[in-house]
Coordinates of C-alpha atoms in Angstrom, one line a residue:
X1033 CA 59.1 -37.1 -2.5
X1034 CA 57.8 -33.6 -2.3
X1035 CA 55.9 -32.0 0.2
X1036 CA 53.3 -29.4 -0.5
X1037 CA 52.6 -26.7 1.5
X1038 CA 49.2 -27.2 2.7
X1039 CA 48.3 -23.5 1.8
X1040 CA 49.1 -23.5 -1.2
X1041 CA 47.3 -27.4 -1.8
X1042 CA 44.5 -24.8 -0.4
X1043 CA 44.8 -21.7 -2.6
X1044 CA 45.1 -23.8 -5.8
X1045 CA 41.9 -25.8 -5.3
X1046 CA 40.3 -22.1 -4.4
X1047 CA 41.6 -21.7 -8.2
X1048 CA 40.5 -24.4 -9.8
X1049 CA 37.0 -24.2 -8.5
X1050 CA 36.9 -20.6 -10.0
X1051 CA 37.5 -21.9 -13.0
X1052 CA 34.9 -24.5 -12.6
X1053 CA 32.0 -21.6 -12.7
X1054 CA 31.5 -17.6 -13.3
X1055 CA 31.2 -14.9 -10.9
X1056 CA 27.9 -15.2 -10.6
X1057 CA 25.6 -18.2 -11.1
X1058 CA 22.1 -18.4 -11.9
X1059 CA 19.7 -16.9 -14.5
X1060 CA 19.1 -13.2 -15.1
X1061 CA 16.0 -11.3 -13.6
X1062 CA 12.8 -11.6 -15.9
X1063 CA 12.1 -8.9 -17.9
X1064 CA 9.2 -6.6 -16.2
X1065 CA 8.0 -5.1 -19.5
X1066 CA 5.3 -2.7 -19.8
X1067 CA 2.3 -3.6 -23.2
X1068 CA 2.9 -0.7 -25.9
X1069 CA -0.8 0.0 -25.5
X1070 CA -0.4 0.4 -21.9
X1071 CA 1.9 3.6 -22.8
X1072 CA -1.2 5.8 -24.7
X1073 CA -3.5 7.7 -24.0
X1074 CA -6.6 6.3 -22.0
X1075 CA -9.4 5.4 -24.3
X1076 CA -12.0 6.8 -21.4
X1077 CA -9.9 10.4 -21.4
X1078 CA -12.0 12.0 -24.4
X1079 CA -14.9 13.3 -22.5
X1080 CA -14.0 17.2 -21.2
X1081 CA -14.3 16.4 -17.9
X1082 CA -10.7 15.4 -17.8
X1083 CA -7.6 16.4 -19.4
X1084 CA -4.3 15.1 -20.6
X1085 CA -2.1 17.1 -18.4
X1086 CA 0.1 15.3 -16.1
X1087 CA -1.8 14.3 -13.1
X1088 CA -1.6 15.8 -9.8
X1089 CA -0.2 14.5 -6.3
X1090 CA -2.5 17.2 -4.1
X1091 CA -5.1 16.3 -6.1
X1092 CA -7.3 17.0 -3.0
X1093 CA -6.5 20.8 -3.3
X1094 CA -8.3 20.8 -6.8
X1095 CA -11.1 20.9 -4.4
X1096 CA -10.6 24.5 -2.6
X1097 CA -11.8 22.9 0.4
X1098 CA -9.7 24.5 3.7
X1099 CA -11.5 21.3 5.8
X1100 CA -10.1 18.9 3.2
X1101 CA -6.7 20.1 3.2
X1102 CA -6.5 19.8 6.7
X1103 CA -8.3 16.6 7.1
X1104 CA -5.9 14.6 4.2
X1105 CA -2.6 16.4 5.9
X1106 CA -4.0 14.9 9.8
X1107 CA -4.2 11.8 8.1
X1108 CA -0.9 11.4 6.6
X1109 CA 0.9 12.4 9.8
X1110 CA -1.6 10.6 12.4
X1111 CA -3.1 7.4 10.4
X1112 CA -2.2 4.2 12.4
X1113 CA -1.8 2.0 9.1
X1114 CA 0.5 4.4 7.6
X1115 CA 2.6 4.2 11.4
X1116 CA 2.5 0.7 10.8
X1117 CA 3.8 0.5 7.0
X1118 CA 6.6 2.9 8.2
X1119 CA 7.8 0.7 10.9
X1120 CA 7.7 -2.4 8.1
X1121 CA 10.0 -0.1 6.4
X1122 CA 12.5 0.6 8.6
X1123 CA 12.2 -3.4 9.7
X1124 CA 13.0 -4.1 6.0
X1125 CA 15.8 -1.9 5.7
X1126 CA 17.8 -2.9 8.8
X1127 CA 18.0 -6.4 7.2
X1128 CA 19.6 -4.8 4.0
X1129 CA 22.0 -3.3 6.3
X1130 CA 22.4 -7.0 8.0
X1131 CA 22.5 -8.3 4.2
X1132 CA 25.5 -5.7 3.3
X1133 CA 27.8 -6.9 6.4
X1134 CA 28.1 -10.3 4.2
X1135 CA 30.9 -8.1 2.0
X1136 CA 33.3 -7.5 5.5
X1137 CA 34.8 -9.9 7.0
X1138 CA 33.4 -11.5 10.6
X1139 CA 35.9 -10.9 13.7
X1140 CA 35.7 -13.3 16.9
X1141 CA 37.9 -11.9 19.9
X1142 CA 38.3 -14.5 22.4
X1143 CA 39.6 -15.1 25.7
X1144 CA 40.0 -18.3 27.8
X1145 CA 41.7 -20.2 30.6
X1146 CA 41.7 -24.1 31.4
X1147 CA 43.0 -26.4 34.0
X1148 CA 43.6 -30.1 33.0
X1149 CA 45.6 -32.8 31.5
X1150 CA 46.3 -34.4 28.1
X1151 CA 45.6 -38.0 27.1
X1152 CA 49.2 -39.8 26.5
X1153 CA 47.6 -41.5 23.9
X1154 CA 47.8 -38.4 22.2
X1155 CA 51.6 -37.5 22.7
X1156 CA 53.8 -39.5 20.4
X1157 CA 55.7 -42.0 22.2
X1158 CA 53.1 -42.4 24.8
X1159 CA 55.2 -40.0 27.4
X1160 CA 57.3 -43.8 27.8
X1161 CA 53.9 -44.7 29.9
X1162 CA 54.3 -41.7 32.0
X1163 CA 51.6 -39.7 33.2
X1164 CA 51.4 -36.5 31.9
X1165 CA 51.9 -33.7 33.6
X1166 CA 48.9 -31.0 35.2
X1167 CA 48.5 -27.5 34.7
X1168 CA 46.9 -24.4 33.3
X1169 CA 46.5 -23.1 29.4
X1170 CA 45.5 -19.6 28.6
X1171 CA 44.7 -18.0 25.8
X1172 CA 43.5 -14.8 23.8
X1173 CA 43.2 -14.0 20.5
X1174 CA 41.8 -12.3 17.2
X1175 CA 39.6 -14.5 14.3
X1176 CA 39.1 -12.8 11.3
X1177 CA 36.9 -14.5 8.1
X1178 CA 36.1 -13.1 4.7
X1179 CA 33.9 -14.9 2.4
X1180 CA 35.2 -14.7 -1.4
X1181 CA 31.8 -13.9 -2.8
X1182 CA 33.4 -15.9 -6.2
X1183 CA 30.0 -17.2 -7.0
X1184 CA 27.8 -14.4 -6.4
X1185 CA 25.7 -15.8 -2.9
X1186 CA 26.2 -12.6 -1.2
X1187 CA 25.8 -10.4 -3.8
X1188 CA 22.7 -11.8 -4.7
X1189 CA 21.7 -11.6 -1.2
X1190 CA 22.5 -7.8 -1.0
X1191 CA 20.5 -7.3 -4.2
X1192 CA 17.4 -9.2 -2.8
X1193 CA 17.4 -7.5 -0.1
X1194 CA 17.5 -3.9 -1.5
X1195 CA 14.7 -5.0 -3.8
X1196 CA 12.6 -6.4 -1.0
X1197 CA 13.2 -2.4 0.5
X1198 CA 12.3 -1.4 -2.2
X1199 CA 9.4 -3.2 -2.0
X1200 CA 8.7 -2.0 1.6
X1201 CA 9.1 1.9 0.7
X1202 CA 6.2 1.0 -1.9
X1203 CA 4.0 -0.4 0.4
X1204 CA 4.3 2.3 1.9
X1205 CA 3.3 4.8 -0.6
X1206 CA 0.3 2.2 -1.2
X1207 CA -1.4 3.1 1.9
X1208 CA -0.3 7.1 1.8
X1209 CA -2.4 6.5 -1.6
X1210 CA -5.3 4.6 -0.2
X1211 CA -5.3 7.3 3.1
X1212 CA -5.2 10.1 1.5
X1213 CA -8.3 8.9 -1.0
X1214 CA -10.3 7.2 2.0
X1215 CA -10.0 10.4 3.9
X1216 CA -11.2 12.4 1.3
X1217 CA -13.9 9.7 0.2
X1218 CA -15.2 9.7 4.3
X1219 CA -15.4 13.6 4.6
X1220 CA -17.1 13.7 1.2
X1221 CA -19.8 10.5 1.7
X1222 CA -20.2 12.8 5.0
X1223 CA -20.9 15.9 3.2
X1224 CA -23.5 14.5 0.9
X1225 CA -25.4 12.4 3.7
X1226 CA -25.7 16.2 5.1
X1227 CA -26.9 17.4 1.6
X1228 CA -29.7 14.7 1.0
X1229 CA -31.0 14.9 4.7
X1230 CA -31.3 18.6 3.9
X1231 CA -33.2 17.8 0.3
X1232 CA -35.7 15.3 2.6
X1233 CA -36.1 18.0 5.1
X1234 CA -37.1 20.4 2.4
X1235 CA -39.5 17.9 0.8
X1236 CA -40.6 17.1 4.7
X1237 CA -41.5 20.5 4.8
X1238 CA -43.7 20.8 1.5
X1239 CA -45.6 17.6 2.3
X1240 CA -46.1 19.2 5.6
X1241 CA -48.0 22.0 4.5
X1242 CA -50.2 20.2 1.8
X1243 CA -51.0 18.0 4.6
X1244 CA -52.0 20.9 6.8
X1245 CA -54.2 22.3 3.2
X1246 CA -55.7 19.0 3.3
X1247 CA -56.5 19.1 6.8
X1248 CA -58.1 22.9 6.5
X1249 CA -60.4 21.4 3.4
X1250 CA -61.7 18.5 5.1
X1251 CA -61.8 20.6 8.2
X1252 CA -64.3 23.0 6.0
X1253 CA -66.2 20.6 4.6
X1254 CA -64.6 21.0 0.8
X1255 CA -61.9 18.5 1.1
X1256 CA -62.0 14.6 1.9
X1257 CA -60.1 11.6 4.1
X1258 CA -58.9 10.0 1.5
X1259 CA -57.1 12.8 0.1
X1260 CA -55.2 13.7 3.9
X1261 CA -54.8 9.8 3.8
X1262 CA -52.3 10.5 1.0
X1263 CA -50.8 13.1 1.9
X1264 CA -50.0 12.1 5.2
X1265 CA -48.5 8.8 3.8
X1266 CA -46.1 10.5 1.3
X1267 CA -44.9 12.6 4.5
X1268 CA -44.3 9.6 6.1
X1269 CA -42.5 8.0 4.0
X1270 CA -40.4 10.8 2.9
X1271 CA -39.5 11.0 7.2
X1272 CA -38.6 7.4 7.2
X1273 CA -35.7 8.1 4.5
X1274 CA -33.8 10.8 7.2
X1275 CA -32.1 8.1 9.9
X1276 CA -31.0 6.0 7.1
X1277 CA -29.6 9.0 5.7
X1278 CA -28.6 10.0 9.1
X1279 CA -26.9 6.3 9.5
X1280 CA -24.7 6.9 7.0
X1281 CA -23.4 10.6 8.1
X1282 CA -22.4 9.4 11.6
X1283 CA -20.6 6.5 9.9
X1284 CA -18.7 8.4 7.3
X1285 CA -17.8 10.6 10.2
X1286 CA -16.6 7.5 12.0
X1287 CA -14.8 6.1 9.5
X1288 CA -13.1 9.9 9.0
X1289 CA -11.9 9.8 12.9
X1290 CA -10.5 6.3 12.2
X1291 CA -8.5 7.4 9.1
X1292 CA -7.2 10.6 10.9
X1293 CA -6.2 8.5 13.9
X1294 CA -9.1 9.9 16.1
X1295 CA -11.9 7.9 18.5
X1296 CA -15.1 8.2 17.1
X1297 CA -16.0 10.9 19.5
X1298 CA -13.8 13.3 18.1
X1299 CA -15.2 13.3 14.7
X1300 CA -14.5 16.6 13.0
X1301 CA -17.4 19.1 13.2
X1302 CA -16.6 20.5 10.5
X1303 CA -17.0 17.5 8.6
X1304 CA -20.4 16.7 11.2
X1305 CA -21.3 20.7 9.5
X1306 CA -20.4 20.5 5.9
X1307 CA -23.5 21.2 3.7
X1308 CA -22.3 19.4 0.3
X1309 CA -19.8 17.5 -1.6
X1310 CA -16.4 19.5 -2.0
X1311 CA -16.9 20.6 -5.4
X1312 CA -14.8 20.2 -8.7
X1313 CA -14.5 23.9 -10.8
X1314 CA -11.9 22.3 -13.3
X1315 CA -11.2 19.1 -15.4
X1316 CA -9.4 16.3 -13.9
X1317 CA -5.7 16.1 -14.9
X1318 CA -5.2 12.5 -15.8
X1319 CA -1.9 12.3 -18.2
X1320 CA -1.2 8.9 -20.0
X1321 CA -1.0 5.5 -19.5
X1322 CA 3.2 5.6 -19.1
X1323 CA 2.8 8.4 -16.4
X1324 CA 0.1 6.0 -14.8
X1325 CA 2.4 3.4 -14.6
X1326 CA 5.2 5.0 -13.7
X1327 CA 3.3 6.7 -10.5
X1328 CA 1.5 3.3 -9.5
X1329 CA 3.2 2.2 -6.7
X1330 CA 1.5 -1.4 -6.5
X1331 CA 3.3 -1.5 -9.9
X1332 CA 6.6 -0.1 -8.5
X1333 CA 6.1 -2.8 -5.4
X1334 CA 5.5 -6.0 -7.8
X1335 CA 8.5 -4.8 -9.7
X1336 CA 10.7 -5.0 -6.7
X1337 CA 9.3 -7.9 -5.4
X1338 CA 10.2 -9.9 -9.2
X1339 CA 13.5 -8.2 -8.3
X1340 CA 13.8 -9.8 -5.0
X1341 CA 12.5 -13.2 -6.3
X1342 CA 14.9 -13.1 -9.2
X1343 CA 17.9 -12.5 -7.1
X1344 CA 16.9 -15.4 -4.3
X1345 CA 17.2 -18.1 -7.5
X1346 CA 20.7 -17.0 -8.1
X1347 CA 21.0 -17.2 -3.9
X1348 CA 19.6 -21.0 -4.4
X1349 CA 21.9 -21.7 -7.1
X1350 CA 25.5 -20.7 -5.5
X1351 CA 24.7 -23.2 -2.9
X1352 CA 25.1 -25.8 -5.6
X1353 CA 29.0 -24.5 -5.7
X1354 CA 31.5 -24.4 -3.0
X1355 CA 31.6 -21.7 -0.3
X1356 CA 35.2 -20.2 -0.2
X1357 CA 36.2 -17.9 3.0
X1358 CA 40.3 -16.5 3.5
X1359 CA 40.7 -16.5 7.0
X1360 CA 43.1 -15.8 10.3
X1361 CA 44.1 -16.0 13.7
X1362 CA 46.4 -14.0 16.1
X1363 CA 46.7 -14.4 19.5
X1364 CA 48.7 -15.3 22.7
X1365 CA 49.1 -18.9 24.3
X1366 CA 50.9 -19.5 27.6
X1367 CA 50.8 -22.0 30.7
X1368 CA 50.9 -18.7 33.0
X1369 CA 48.8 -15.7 32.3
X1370 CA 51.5 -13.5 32.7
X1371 CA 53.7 -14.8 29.9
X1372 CA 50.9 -14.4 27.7
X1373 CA 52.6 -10.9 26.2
X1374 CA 55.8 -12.6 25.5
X1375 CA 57.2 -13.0 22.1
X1376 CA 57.6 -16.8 22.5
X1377 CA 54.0 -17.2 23.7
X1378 CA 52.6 -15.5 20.0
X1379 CA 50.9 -17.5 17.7
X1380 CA 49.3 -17.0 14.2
X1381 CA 47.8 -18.9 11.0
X1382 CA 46.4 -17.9 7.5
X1383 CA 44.3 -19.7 4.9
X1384 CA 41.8 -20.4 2.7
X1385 CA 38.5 -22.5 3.7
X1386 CA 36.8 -24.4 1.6
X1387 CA 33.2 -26.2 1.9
X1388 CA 31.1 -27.5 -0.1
X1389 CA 28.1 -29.5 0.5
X1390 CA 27.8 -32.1 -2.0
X1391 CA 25.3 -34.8 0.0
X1392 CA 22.5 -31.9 0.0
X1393 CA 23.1 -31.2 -3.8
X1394 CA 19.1 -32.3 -4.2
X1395 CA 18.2 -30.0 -1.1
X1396 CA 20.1 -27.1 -2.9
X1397 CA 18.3 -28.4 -6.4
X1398 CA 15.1 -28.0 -4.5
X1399 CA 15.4 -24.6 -3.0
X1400 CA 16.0 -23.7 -7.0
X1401 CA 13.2 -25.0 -8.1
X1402 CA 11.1 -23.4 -5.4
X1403 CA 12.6 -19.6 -6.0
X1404 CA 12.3 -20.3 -10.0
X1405 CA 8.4 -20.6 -9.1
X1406 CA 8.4 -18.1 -6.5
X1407 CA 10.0 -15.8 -9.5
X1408 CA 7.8 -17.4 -12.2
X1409 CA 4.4 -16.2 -9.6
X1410 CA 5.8 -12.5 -9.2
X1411 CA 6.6 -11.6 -13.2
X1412 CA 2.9 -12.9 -13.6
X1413 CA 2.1 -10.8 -10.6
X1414 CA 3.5 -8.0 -11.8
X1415 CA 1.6 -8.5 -15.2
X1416 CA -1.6 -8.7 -13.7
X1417 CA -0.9 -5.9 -11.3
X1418 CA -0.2 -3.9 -14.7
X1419 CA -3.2 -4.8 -16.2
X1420 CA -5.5 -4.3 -12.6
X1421 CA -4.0 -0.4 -12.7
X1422 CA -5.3 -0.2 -16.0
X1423 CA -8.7 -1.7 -15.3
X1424 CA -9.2 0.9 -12.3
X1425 CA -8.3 3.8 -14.2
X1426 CA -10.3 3.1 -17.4
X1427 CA -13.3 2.2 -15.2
X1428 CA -13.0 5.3 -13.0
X1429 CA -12.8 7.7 -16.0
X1430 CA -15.7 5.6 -17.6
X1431 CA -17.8 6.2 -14.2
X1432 CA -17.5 9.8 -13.7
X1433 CA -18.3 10.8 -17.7
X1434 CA -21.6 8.6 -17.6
X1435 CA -22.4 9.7 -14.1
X1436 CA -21.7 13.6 -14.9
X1437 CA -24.0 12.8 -18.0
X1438 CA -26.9 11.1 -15.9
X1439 CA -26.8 14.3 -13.2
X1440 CA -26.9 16.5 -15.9
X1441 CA -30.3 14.3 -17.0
X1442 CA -31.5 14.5 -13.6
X1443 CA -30.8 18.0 -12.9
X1444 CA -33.4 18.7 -16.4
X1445 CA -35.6 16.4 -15.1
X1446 CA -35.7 17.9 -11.5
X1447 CA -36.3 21.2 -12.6
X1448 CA -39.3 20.5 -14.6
X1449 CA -40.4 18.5 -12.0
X1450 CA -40.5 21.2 -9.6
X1451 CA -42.5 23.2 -12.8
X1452 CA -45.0 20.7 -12.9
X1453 CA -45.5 20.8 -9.1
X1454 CA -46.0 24.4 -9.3
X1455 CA -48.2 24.3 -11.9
X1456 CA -50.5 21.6 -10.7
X1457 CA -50.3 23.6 -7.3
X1458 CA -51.6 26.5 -8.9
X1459 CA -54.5 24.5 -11.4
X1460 CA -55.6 23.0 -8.1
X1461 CA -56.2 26.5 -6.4
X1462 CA -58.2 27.6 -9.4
X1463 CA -60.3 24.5 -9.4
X1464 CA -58.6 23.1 -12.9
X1465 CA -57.5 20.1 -10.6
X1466 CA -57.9 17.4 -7.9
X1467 CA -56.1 16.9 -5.5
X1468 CA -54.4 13.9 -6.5
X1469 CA -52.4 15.5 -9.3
X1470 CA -51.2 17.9 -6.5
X1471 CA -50.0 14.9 -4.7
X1472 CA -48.6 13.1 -7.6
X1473 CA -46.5 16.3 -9.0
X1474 CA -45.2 16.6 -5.3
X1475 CA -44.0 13.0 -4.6
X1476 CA -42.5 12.9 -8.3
X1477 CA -40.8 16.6 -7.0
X1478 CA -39.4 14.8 -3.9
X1479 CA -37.9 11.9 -5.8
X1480 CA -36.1 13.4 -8.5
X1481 CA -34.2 15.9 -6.3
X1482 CA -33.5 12.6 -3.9
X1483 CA -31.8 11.2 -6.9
X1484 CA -30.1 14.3 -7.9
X1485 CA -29.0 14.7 -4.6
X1486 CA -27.8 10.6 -5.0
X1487 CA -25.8 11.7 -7.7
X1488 CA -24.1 14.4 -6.9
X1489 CA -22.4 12.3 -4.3
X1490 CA -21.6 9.7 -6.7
X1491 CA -20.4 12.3 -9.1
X1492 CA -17.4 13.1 -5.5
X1493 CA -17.0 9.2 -5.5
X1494 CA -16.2 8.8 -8.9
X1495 CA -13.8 11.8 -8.6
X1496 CA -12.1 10.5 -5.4
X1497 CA -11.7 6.7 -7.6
X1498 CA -10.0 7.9 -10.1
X1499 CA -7.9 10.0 -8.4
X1500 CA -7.1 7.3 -6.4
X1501 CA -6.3 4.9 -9.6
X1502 CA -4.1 7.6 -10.8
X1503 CA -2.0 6.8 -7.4
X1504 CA -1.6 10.5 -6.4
X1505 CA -1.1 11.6 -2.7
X1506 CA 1.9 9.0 -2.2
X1507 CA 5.1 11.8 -2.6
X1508 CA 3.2 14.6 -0.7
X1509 CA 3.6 14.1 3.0

């Protein structure tokens, strides 16, 4: 009868389990298509407001704002979220690197030195019932391992790894995107506060004097109480509007120190000083729907992340087929240390490994089932997050048109209120008119330049939002 080699009993069951199943095992990545009507132009973009020009990624310098500039730039450098992203990063790209050792081989050196006696039991013969004798063993030596990566466990490893990078560096541009808009949407929400306490100041002043007119008449006998009465209560009210207004300046400027990476009591002055919105002088740059998509980087993230997902099922599945390593050993072994670099004392070995673990073939089944789903949950993620960048954009655009329509409804309706209050100022001098209709023109003055003033900061919100849903500010550092 024949012996076999053991290696080579070894090698050809490596063979025949190659044959058994392809280089790599599981099912391909989910398409991440894009809709064909995703790819046009926006159906929001035809108001001349905006244009179809490619959009910007300073958007913020559209502004010509000096403050701005520096505010957004502090930000990205200084912003503790951004610090905190960045770290992710680099945590998520150190375990690609740990995922790409998996294509070299593993080395063990090793060293050791014992002191004892073997069992006769296990010498053939028993030693003739002789004890056996004492004494010391040493050894050192080199173990080397390499993986044949015949069903593609560790390439699919590598590749969900670099996806789930990938998936960190978008992240990353996510909050560079939402920064860089918060910052600008802080400093501008500050700005307008500032502009709308100096409209009620204004009106504070005009209901001043009437009241002081209304004070002289009664004072002289041609006026009456219930006319001061009024008066003093629309000055009143018109006062009680400043420390909500005031409120929301000191937060804005809060929020701004926050964002830069600044304690609240260094909140820039110059934001503390600025007299109104940072103004627009041009249309909005806003491209099409494939530029939109290609900038997003929530997009670019869930992308990655199906990546990822997709790669982990074909992980789960090459555990349902043996793991194959090639592997060997040098080294020295000797009863005295000092013979340890002799010739005789050398020792080696070379082979193939095989394991395969087929009791936990419903474990293995299991894990597939659970990255399947896992993959199934990001392509509809990555759908959705699609359709959500859409959503923003298209409602964005759709905000700023109608609001830049409705200030330009309230500007015409402030400037004739501010005609009617001169007029009815001047009627009331000449005896044409009470009192009252002084008082009325006035208080309808007063509120239609609080709701101009309302909307011109809306009109800066809606700007900052749909820059921000065109995803600009994440490759400008």
């Amino acid at each position: 009868m024949t012996t076999r080699h053991p290696v080579r009993i070894l090698t050809a069951t490596a063979f025949a389990s190659l044959a058994l199943a392809s280089c790599a095992v599981g099912p391909r990545a989910p398409d991440a298509t894009l809709p064909p009507s995703a790819s046009g132009a926006f159906t929001g973009a035809a108001t001349p407001a905006v244009t179809a020009e490619a959009a910007r990624d300073d958007w913020w310098r559209l502004y010509d704002d000096p403050t701005l500039d520096g505010l957004i730039l502090q930000a990205l450098s200084e912003n503790n979220e951004l610090e905190a992203a960045a770290a992710n990063l680099r945590r998520v790209r150190a375990a690609l690197g740990e995922a790409r050792v998996g294509r070299l081989p593993s080395t063990t050196v090793g060293a050791s030195g014992q002191y004892g006696r073997a069992s006769a039991a296990t010498v053939p013969g028993g030693n003739g019932g002789q004890p056996l004798d004492e004494g010391e063993t040493y050894d050192v030596g080199l173990d080397v391992a390499y993986e044949v990566d015949l069903f593609g466990r560790v390439g699919s490893s590598i590749r969900a790894a670099r996806a789930d990078a990938g998936s960190a560096a978008a992240a990353l541009d996510v909050v560079r995107v939402s920064v860089a808009a918060e910052t600008a949407r802080a400093y501008a929400d500050a700005c307008s506060a500032n502009a709308q306490i100096a409209v009620a100041e204004r009106t504070i002043e005009l209901q001043s004097n009437t009241v002081d007119l209304t004070g002289r008449l009664l004072a002289a006998g041609s006026g009456n109480g219930l006319d001061t009465s009024r008066a003093r209560a629309a000055l009143e009210s018109t006062r009680a509007s400043l420390p909500p207004l005031r409120a929301q300046r000191d937060g804005a400027l809060f929020r701004l120190a926050t964002l830069t990476g600044r304690t609240p009591a260094e909140a820039s002055e110059a934001a503390r000083a600025c007299a109104r919105p940072p103004q627009l002088t041009r249309p909005i740059p806003v491209g099409d729907g494939a530029q939109l998509l290609a900038r997003r980087p929530d997009v670019r993230r869930a992308e990655r992340d199906l990546a990822a997902a997709a790669a982990r099922v074909n992980v789960a599945t090459a555990d349902l087929y043996p793991r194959i390593s090639l592997g060997g050993s040098v080294g020295s072994t000797a009863l005295d240390a000092g013979d340890l670099s002799n010739d005789s004392s050398f020792r080696f070995s070379v082979g193939p490994l095989i394991s395969w673990s087929f009791p936990n073939v419903f474990a293995a089944r299991a894990r597939i089932e659970q990255a399947s789903a896992a993959s199934d949950a990001a392509l509809a993620t990555f759908d959705q997050t699609v359709l959500v960048a859409l959503q923003e954009t298209e409602t964005a655009l759709a905000n700023y048109a109608n609001e830049l329509d409705r200030r330009s409804a309230l500007q015409a309706a402030r400037d004739q209120a501010a005609n009617a209050a001169r007029l009815s100022r001047l009627r009331f001098d000449a005896g044409a008119d009470s009192f009252l209709t002084v008082l009325d023109a006035e208080r309808t003055l007063a509120s239609a330049d609080a709701q101009l003033a309302a909307s011109e900061a809306l009109v800066t919100t809606y700007q900052i939002a749909l820059f921000k849903a065109l995803a600009g500010g994440w490759t400008t550092v």
